[in-house]
CSV table of C-alpha atoms (C1' of nucleotides) in Angstrom, one decimal:
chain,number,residue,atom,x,y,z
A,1,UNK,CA,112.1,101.1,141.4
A,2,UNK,CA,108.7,99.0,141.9
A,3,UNK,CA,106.9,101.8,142.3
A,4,UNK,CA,106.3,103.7,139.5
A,5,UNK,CA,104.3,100.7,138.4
A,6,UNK,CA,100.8,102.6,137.1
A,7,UNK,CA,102.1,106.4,136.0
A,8,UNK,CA,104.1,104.3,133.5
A,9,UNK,CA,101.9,102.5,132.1
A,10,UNK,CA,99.5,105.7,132.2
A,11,UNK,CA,102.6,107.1,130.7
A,12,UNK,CA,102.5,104.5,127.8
A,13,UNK,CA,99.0,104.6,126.8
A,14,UNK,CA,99.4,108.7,126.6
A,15,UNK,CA,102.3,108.4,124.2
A,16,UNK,CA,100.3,105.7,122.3
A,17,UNK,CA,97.2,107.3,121.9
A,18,UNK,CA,98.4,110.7,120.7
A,19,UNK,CA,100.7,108.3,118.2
A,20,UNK,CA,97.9,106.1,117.2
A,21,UNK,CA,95.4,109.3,116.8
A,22,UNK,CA,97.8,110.7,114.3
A,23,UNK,CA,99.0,107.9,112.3
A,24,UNK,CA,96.9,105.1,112.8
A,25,UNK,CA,97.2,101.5,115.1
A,26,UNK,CA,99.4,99.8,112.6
A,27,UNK,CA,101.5,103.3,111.8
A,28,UNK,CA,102.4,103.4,115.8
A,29,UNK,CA,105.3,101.5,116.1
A,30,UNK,CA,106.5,100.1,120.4
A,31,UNK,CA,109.9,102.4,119.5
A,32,UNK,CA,107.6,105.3,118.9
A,33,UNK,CA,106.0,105.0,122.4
A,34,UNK,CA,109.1,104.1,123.8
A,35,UNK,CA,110.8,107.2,122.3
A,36,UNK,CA,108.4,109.8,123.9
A,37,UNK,CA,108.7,108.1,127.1
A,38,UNK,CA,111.9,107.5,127.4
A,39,UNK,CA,111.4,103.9,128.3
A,40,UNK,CA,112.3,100.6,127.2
A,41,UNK,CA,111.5,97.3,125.1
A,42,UNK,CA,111.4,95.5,129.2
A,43,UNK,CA,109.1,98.2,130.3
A,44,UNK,CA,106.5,97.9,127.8
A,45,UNK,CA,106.3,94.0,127.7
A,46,UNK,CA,105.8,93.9,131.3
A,47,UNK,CA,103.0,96.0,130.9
A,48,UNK,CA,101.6,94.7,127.9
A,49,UNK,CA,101.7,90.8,126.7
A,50,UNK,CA,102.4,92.5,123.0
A,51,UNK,CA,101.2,94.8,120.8
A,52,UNK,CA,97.8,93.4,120.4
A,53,UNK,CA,97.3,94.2,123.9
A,54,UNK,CA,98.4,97.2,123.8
A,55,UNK,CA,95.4,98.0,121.3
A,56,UNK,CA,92.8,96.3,124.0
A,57,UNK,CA,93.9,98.5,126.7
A,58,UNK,CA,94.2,101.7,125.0
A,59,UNK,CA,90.6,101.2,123.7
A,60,UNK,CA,89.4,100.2,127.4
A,61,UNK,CA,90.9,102.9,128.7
A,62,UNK,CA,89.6,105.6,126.3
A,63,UNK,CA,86.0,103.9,126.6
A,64,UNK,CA,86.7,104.5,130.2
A,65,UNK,CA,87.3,108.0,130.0
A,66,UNK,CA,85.0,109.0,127.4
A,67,UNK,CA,82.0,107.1,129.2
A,68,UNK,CA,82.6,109.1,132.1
A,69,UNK,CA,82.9,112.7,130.4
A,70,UNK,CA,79.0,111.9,129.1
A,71,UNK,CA,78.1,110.8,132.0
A,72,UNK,CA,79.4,114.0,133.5
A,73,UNK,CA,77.9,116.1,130.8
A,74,UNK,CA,74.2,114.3,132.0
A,75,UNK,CA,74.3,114.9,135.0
A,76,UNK,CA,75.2,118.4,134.9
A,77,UNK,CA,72.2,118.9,132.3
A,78,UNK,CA,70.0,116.9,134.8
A,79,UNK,CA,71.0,119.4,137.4
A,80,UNK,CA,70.3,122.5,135.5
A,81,UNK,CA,67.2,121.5,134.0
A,82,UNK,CA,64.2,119.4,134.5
A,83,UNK,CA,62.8,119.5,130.8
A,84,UNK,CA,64.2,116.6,129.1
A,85,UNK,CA,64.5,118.2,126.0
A,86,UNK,CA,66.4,120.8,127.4
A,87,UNK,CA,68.4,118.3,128.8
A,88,UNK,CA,69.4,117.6,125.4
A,89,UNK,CA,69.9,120.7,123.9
A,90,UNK,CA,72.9,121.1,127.2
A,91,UNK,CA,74.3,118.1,126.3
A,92,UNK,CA,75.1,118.9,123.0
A,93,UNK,CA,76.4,122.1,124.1
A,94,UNK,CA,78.3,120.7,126.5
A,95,UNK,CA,80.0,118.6,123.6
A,96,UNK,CA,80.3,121.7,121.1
A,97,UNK,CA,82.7,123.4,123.6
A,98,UNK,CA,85.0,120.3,124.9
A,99,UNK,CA,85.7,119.6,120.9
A,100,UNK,CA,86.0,123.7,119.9
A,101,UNK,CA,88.1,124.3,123.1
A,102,UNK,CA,90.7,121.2,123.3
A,103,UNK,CA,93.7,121.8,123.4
A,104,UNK,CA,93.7,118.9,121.1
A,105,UNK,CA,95.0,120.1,117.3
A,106,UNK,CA,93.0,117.2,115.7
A,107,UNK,CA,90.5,115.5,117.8
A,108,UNK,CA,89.2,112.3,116.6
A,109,UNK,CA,87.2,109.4,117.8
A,110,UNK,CA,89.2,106.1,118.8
A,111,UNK,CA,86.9,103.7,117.6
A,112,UNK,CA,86.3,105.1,114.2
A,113,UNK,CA,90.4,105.0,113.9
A,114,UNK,CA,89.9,101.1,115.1
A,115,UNK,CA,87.0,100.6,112.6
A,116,UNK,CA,88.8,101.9,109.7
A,117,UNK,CA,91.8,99.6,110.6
A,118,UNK,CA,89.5,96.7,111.8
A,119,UNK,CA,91.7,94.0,109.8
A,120,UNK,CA,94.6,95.0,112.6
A,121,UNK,CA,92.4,93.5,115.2
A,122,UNK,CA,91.0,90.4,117.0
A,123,UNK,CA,87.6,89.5,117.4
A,124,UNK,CA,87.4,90.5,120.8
A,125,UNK,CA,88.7,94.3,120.4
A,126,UNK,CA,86.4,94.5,117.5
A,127,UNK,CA,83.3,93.9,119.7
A,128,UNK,CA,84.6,95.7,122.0
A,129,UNK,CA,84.3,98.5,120.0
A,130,UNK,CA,81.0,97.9,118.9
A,131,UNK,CA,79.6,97.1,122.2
A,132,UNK,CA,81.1,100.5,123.1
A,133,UNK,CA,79.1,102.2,120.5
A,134,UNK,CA,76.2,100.7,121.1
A,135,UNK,CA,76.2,101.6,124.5
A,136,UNK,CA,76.5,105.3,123.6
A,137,UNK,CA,74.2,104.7,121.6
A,138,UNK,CA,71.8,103.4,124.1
A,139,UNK,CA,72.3,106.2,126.4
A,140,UNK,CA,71.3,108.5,123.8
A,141,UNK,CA,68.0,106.4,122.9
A,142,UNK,CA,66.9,106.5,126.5
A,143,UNK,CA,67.4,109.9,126.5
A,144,UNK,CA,65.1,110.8,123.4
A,145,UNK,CA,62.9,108.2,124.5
A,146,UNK,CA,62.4,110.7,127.9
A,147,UNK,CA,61.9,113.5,125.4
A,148,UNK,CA,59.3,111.6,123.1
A,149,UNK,CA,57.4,110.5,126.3
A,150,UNK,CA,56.7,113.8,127.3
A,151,UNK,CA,56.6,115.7,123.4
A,152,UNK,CA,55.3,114.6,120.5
A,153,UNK,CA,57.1,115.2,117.5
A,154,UNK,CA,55.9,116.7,114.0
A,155,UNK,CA,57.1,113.5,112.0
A,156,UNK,CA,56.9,110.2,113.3
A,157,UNK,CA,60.6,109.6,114.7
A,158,UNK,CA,61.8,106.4,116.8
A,159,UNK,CA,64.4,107.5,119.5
A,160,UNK,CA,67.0,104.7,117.9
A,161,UNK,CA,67.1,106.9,115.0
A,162,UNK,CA,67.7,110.2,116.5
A,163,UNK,CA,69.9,108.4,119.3
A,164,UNK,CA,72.4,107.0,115.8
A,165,UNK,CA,72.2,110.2,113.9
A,166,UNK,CA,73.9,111.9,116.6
A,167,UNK,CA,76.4,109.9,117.1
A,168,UNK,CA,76.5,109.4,113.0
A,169,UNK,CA,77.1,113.7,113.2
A,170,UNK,CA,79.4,113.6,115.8
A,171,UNK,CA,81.8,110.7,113.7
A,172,UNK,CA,81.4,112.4,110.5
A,173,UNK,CA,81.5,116.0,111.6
A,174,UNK,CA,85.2,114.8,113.2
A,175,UNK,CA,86.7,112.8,109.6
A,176,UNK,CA,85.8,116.5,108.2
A,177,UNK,CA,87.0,118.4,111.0
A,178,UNK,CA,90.4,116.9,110.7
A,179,UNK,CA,90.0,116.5,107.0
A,180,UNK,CA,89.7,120.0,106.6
A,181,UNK,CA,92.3,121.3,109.6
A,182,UNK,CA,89.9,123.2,111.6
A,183,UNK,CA,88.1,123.3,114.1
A,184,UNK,CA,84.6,124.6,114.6
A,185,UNK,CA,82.7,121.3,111.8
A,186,UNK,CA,81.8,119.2,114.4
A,187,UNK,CA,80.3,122.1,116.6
A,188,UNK,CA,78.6,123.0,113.4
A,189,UNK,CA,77.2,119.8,112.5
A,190,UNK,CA,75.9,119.4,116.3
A,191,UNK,CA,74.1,123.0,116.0
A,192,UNK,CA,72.4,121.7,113.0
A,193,UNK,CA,71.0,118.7,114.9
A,194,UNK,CA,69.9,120.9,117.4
A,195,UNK,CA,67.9,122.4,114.8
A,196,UNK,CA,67.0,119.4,113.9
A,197,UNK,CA,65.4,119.0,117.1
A,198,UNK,CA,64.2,122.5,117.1
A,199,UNK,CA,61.7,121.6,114.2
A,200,UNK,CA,60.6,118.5,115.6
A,201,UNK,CA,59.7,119.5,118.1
A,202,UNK,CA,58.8,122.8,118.4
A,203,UNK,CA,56.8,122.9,122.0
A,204,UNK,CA,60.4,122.6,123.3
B,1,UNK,CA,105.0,91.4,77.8
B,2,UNK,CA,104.8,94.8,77.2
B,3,UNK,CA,101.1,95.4,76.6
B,4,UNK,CA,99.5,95.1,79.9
B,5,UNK,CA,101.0,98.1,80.7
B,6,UNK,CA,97.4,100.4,82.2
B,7,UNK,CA,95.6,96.9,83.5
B,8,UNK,CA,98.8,95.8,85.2
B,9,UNK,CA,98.6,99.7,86.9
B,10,UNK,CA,94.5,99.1,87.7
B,11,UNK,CA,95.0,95.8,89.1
B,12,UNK,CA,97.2,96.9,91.7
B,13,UNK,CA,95.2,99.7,92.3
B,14,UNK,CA,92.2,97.5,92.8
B,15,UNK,CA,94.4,95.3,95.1
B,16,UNK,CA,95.9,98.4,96.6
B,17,UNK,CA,92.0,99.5,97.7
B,18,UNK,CA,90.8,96.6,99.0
B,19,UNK,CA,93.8,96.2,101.6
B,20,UNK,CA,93.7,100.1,102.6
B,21,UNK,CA,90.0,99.5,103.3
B,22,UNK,CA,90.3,97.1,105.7
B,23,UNK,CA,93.6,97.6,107.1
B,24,UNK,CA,94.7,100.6,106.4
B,25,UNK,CA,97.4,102.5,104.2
B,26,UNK,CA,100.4,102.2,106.9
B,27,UNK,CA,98.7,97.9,107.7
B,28,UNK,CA,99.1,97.5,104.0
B,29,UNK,CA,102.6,96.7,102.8
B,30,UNK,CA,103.8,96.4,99.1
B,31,UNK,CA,103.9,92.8,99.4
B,32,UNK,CA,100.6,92.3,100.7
B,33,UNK,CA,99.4,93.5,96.8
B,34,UNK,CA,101.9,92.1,95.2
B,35,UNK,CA,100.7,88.8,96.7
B,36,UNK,CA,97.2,89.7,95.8
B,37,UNK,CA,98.3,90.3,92.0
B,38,UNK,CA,100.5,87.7,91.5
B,39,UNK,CA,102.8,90.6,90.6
B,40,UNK,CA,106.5,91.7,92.1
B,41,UNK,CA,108.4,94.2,93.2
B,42,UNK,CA,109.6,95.2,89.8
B,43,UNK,CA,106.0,95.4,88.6
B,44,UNK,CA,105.4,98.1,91.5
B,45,UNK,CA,108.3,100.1,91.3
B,46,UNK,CA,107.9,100.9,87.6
B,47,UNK,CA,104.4,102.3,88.1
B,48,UNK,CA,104.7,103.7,91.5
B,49,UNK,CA,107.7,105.9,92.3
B,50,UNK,CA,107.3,104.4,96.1
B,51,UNK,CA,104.5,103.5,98.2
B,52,UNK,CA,104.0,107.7,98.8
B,53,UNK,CA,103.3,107.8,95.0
B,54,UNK,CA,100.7,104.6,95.4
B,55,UNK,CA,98.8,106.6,98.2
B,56,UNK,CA,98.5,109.9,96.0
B,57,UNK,CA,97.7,108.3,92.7
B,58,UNK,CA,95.6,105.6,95.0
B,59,UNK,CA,93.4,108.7,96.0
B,60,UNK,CA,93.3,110.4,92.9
B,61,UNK,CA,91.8,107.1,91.0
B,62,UNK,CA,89.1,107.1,94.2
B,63,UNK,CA,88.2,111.0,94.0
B,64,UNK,CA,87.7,110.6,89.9
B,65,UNK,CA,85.5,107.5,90.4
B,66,UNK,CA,83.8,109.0,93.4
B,67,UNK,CA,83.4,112.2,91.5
B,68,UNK,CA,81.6,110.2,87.9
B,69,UNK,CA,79.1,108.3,90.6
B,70,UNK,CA,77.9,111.7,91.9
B,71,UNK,CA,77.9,113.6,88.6
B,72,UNK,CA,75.6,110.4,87.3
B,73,UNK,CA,73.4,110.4,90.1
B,74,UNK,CA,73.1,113.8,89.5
B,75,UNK,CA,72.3,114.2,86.0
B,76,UNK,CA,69.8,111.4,86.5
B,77,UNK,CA,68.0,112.6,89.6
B,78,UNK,CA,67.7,116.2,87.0
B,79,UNK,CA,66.2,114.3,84.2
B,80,UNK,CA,63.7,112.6,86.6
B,81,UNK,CA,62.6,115.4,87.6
B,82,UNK,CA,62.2,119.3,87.3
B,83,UNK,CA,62.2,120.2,91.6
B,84,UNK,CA,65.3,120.5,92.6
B,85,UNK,CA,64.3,119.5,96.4
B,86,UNK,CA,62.9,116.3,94.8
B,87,UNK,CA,66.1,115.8,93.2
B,88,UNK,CA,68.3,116.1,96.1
B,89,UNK,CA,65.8,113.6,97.9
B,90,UNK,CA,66.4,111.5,94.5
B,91,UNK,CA,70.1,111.9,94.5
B,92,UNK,CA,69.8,110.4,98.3
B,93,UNK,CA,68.1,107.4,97.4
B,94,UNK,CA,70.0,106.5,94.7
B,95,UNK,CA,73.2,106.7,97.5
B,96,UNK,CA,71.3,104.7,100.0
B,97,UNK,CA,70.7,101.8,96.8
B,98,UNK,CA,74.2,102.1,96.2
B,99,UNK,CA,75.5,101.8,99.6
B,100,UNK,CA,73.3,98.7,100.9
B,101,UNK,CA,73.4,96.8,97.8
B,102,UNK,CA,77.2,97.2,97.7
B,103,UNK,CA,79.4,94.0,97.3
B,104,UNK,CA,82.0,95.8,99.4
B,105,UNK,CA,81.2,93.6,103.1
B,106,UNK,CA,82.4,96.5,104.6
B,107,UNK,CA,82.0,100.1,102.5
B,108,UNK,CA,83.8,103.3,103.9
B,109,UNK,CA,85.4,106.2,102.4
B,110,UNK,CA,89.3,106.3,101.6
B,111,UNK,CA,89.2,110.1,102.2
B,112,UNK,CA,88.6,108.9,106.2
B,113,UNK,CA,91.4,106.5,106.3
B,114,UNK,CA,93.6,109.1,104.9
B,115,UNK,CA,91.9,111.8,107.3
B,116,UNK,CA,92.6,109.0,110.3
B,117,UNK,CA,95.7,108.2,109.1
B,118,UNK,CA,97.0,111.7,108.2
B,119,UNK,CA,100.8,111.9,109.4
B,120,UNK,CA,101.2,108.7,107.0
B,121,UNK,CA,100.8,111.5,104.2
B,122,UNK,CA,102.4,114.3,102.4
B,123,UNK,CA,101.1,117.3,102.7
B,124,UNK,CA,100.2,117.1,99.0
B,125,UNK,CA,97.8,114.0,99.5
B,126,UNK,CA,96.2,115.4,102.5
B,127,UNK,CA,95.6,118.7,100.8
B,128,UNK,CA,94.5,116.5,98.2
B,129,UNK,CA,91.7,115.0,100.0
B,130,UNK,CA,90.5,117.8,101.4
B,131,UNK,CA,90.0,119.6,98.5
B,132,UNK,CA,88.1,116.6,97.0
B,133,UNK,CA,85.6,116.9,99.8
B,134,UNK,CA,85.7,120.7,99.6
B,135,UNK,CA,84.5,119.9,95.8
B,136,UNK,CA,82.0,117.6,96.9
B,137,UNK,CA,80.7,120.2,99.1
B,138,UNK,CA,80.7,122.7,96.6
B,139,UNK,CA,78.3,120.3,94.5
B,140,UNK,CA,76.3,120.0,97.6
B,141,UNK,CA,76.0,123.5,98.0
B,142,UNK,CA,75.2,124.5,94.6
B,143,UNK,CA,72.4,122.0,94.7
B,144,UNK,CA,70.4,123.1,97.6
B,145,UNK,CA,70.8,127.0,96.8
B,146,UNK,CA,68.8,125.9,94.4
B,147,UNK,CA,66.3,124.3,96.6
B,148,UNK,CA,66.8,127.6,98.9
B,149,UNK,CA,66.1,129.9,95.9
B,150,UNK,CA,62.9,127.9,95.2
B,151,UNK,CA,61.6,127.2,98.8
B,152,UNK,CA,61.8,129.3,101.8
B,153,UNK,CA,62.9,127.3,105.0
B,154,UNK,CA,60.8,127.1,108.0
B,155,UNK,CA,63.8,128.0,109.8
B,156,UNK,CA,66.6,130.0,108.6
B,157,UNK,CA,69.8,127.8,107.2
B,158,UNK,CA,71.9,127.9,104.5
B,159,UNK,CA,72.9,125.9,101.5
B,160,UNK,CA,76.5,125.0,103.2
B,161,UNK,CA,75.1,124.0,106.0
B,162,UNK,CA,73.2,121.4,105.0
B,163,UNK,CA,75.6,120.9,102.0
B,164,UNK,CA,78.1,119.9,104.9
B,165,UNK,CA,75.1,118.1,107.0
B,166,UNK,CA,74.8,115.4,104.2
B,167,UNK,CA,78.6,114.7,103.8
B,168,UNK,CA,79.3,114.0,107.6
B,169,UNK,CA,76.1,112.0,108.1
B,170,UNK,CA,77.1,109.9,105.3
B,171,UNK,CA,80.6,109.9,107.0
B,172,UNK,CA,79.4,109.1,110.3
B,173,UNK,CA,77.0,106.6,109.0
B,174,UNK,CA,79.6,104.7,107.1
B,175,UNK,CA,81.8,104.7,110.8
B,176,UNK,CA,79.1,103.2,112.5
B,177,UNK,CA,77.8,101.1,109.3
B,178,UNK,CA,81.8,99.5,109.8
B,179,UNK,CA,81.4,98.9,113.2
B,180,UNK,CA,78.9,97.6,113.7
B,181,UNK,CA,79.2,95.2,110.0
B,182,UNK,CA,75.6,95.7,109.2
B,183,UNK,CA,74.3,96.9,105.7
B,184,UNK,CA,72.3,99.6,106.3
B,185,UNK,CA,73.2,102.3,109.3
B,186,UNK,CA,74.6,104.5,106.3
B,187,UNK,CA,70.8,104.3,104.7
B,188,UNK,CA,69.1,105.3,108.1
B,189,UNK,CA,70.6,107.9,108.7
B,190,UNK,CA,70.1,109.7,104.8
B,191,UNK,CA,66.5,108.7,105.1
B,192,UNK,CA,66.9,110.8,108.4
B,193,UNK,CA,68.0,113.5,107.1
B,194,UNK,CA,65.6,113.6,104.2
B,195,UNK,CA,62.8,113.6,106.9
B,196,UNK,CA,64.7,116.7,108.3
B,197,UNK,CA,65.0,118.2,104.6
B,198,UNK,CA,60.9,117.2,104.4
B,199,UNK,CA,60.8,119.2,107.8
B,200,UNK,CA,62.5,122.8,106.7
B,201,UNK,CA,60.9,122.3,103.4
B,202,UNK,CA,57.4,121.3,103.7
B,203,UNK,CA,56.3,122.2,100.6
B,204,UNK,CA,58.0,119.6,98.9
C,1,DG,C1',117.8,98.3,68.3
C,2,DT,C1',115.7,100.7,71.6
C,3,DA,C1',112.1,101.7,74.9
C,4,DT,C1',108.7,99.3,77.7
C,5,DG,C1',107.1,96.0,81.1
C,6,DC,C1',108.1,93.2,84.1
C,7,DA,C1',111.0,89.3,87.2
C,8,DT,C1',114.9,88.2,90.2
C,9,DA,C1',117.9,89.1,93.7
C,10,DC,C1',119.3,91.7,97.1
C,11,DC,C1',120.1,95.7,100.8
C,12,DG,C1',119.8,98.4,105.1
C,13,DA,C1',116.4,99.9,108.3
C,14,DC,C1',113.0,98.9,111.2
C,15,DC,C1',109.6,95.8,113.1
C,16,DA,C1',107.5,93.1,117.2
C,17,DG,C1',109.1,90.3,120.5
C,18,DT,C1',112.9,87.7,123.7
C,19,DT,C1',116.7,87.2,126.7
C,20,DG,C1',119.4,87.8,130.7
C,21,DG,C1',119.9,90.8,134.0
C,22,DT,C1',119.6,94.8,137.8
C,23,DA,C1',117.5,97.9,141.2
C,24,DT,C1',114.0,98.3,144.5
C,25,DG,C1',110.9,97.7,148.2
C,26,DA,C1',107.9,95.0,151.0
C,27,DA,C1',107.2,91.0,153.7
C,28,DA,C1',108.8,87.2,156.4
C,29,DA,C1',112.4,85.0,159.2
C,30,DG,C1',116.1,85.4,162.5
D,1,DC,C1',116.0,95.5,164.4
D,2,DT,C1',118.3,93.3,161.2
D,3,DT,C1',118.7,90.0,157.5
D,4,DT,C1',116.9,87.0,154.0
D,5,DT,C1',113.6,86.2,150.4
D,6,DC,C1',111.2,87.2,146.6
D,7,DA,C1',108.1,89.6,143.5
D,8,DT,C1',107.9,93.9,141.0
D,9,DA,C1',109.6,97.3,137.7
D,10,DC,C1',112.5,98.2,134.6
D,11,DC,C1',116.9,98.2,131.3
D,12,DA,C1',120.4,97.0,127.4
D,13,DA,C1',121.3,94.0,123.9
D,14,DC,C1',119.8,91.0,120.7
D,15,DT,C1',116.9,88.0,117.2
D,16,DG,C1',114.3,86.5,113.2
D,17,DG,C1',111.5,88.4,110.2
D,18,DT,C1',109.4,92.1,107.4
D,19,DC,C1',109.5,96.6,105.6
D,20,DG,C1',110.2,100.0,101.6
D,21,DG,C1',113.4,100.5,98.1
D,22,DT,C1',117.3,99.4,94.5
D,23,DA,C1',120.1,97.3,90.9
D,24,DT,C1',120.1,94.4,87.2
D,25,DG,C1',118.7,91.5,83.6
D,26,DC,C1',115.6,89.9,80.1
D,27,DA,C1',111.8,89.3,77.2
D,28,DT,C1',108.4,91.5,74.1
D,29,DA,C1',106.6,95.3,71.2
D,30,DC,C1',107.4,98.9,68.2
DNA sequence: GTATGCATACCGACCAGTTGGTATGAAAAG
DNA sequence: CTTTTCATACCAACTGGTCGGTATGCATAC
């Protein structure tokens, strides 16, 4: 069987990330993964030099995935309108109903789980992570910076600060979303931003 | 030596803290505190009924410290002033000194690596923690329905709202603070919402 | 002299990681 | 077209070490 090479390790990082979403990096133990794939100790060590690397690609990956969902999620507000403001205000709609509609019990964001654990990490995954939020981040700061070229707002506002309080919403509406069990706080937290917005710009 | 009975309890606590903070509850094993104490296992064992028992009264000894900070900040932003808006902007600030001129390299909130962490905990713990941000809340709440029954907002929102507003940008902000190891995300992003407080209210 | 506050010594379970090996398929040699 | 060769993909069994937890003993305080 050399070809099953790539769904099983797909397979692997699945089981890991659902484990590691739930109980933290260092509560995930290989057996756990290994359990809910039915694989083995020689599987996952081919596919991973050890645990460590296990945590590098599962963060790659999700950085991956999620990268491409906001990219997506532009796009598609690019497409449907030309007002960059606007263009916001989709966006964060767009992001209300992926984190009210999945299928996911208790979503969560990767890389605060891997910031609250950082002592379990190298160096490298670490800034990885960072790097990762940053570079949300600077997606978001060229997008308000698009929106402050063409409004001006009531209160002098950089677009740094409103590009890191939404992500700041977004990370702290998810600890009380799970927290609490539910799930409509983040959606909540992202209509007040809106709002936010709303005031600051009230042309828009 | 049977008279360090309550330091002997606090100083494992204190060690207990500073590994869950950086690592983790399930990254921080028995002997990792033990180590840090120059204690052993017999010392644990009589004060803790297992490490399930650490991460409840653990919590517990955060939520009453947690709880005395606000209730001070509180009672000190009321005496330095008679506005309630202009205390809950006090209250901030006196979060925002707290939080940057903090000793802790890397601050965060145990009630996240719990939330993060969940299926490590009982179902007593995790209810627990959310009803200790469920009171903190309910402080929040109180306090601006008092700024609501004072001033009328530009645009209509309630006290929860922006009782919950505060809580997961302080949340969030404390994720990204981590991250990112800088000093002062958590302080950006309360003076943001301040100017978004000085926005629905600007008649303070 | 009895309860408290610890230290010592130990246990079974589980941990990440290793070893030796097998099945498979694709490419190269005949 | 067949056979050899060899890397890939995986498995079963095992290892040393660490985990949470227990049993016991012994000072000290009351």
């Amino acid at each position: 069987m050399a070809t099953r090479a790539k769904p099983t390790r797909d397979l692997m990082l699945a089981a890991a990330k659902k484990h590691v979403m739930s109980k933290g990096f260092a509560g995930t133990s290989i057996d756990d993964i290994l359990k809910d794939t039915g694989l083995t100790k020689g599987a996952f060590f081919h596919h991973f030099k050890g645990k460590a690397d296990l945590a590098r690609q599962l963060v790659v990956d999700y950085a991956t995935k999620d990268l491409a969902m906001f990219v997506a999620w532009d796009r598609q507000s690019r497409e449907e309108s030309d007002d960059p403001l606007e263009q916001v205000i989709l966006f964060l709609k767009y992001f209300e109903a992926y984190i009210s509609n999945s299928n996911d019990p208790a979503p969560g964001c990767m890389y605060a789980v891997y910031t609250y654990e950082s002592s379990q990490f190298d160096a490298e995954v670490l800034t990885f992570v960072s790097d990762s939020l940053a570079r949300w981040t600077s997606l978001n700061v060229r997008k308000f910076q698009e929106v402050l070229d063409r409004y001006k707002p009531v209160k002098p506002v950089t677009a740094r600060q409103l590009a890191e309080m939404v992500i700041s919403i977004v990370e702290g509406g998810l600890v009380l979303q799970r927290a609490h069990g539910d799930t409509d706080t983040t959606k909540r937290q992202s209509e007040q931003f809106r709002n936010y917005l709303s005031l600051l710009f009230p042309k828009g």
